[in-house]
mmCIF file of C-alpha atoms in Angstrom:
data_model
loop_
_atom_site.group_PDB
_atom_site.id
_atom_site.type_symbol
_atom_site.label_atom_id
_atom_site.label_comp_id
_atom_site.label_asym_id
_atom_site.label_seq_id
_atom_site.Cartn_x
_atom_site.Cartn_y
_atom_site.Cartn_z
ATOM 1 C CA MET A 1 105.400 86.114 42.963
ATOM 2 C CA ALA A 2 108.815 84.667 42.030
ATOM 3 C CA GLY A 3 107.164 81.392 41.033
ATOM 4 C CA ASP A 4 104.797 83.303 38.760
ATOM 5 C CA ARG A 5 107.762 84.893 36.989
ATOM 6 C CA VAL A 6 109.440 81.517 36.506
ATOM 7 C CA ALA A 7 106.197 80.014 35.190
ATOM 8 C CA ALA A 8 105.759 82.959 32.835
ATOM 9 C CA LEU A 9 109.302 82.515 31.526
ATOM 10 C CA HIS A 10 108.588 78.873 30.724
ATOM 11 C CA GLY A 11 105.234 79.628 29.114
ATOM 12 C CA ALA A 12 103.236 77.787 31.766
ATOM 13 C CA ARG A 13 99.743 78.945 32.537
ATOM 14 C CA PRO A 14 98.505 78.703 36.109
ATOM 15 C CA LYS A 15 95.226 76.913 36.769
ATOM 16 C CA PRO A 16 92.323 79.242 37.541
ATOM 17 C CA GLY A 17 92.171 79.964 41.249
ATOM 18 C CA THR A 18 95.643 78.622 42.070
ATOM 19 C CA HIS A 19 97.632 81.826 41.542
ATOM 20 C CA GLY A 20 100.322 79.832 39.750
ATOM 21 C CA GLU A 21 100.963 77.447 42.645
ATOM 22 C CA ARG A 22 101.205 73.731 41.886
ATOM 23 C CA SER A 23 101.135 72.210 45.358
ATOM 24 C CA ASP A 24 100.779 68.610 44.145
ATOM 25 C CA MET A 25 103.779 68.587 41.796
ATOM 26 C CA PRO A 26 106.639 68.866 44.291
ATOM 27 C CA GLY A 27 105.322 65.820 46.152
ATOM 28 C CA VAL A 28 105.042 63.757 42.980
ATOM 29 C CA ILE A 29 108.496 64.754 41.766
ATOM 30 C CA GLN A 30 109.999 64.025 45.173
ATOM 31 C CA ARG A 31 108.390 60.563 45.268
ATOM 32 C CA LEU A 32 109.679 59.805 41.779
ATOM 33 C CA LYS A 33 113.204 60.835 42.803
ATOM 34 C CA GLN A 34 113.033 58.666 45.903
ATOM 35 C CA PHE A 35 111.806 55.686 43.878
ATOM 36 C CA ALA A 36 114.537 56.143 41.261
ATOM 37 C CA GLN A 37 117.174 56.100 43.997
ATOM 38 C CA SER A 38 115.743 53.039 45.753
ATOM 39 C CA PRO A 39 116.974 49.509 44.956
ATOM 40 C CA GLN A 40 113.644 48.665 43.299
ATOM 41 C CA GLY A 41 113.775 51.873 41.241
ATOM 42 C CA ARG A 42 117.338 51.131 40.113
ATOM 43 C CA ARG A 43 116.296 47.628 39.044
ATOM 44 C CA THR A 44 113.293 49.025 37.153
ATOM 45 C CA ILE A 45 115.431 51.632 35.370
ATOM 46 C CA GLU A 46 118.026 49.031 34.410
ATOM 47 C CA GLN A 47 115.336 46.677 33.108
ATOM 48 C CA ALA A 48 113.851 49.508 31.010
ATOM 49 C CA ARG A 49 117.293 50.285 29.576
ATOM 50 C CA ARG A 50 117.865 46.646 28.620
ATOM 51 C CA THR A 51 114.409 46.391 27.083
ATOM 52 C CA ALA A 52 114.918 49.604 25.093
ATOM 53 C CA ALA A 53 118.246 48.304 23.773
ATOM 54 C CA ASP A 54 116.714 45.033 22.502
ATOM 55 C CA PRO A 55 116.086 45.356 18.732
ATOM 56 C CA ARG A 56 113.101 42.984 18.856
ATOM 57 C CA ARG A 57 111.432 44.991 21.645
ATOM 58 C CA ARG A 58 112.253 48.256 19.871
ATOM 59 C CA ALA A 59 110.519 46.981 16.705
ATOM 60 C CA GLN A 60 107.561 45.802 18.770
ATOM 61 C CA ALA A 61 107.218 49.243 20.352
ATOM 62 C CA GLN A 62 107.518 50.932 16.952
ATOM 63 C CA ARG A 63 104.676 48.785 15.578
ATOM 64 C CA LEU A 64 102.519 49.707 18.560
ATOM 65 C CA PHE A 65 103.232 53.435 18.126
ATOM 66 C CA ASP A 66 102.484 53.195 14.409
ATOM 67 C CA LYS A 67 99.215 51.433 15.129
ATOM 68 C CA LEU A 68 98.207 54.054 17.698
ATOM 69 C CA ARG A 69 99.218 56.880 15.363
ATOM 70 C CA THR A 70 97.154 55.389 12.509
ATOM 71 C CA ARG A 71 94.165 54.866 14.768
ATOM 72 C CA ARG A 72 94.366 58.433 16.057
ATOM 73 C CA SER A 73 94.624 60.025 12.603
ATOM 74 C CA THR A 74 91.745 58.022 11.091
ATOM 75 C CA PRO A 75 88.406 59.749 11.834
ATOM 76 C CA GLY A 76 85.479 57.588 12.839
ATOM 77 C CA VAL A 77 87.480 54.484 13.728
#
């Protein structure tokens, strides 16, 4: 009902037979929030921030993305 209207506003399509309900998503989102607020989650987030700020790691990631993009766009490879 109200959830269907919200989903329609955001352009989401409900799965067949679910009537627009996504029962698994709230649990996943809640677990992610809990992890992000835990000491281990905070350490992981901080490590990801430091890694993303490192120019050498940034270049390494860019090469990987370029390689994946090239592989995806080349048919038959």
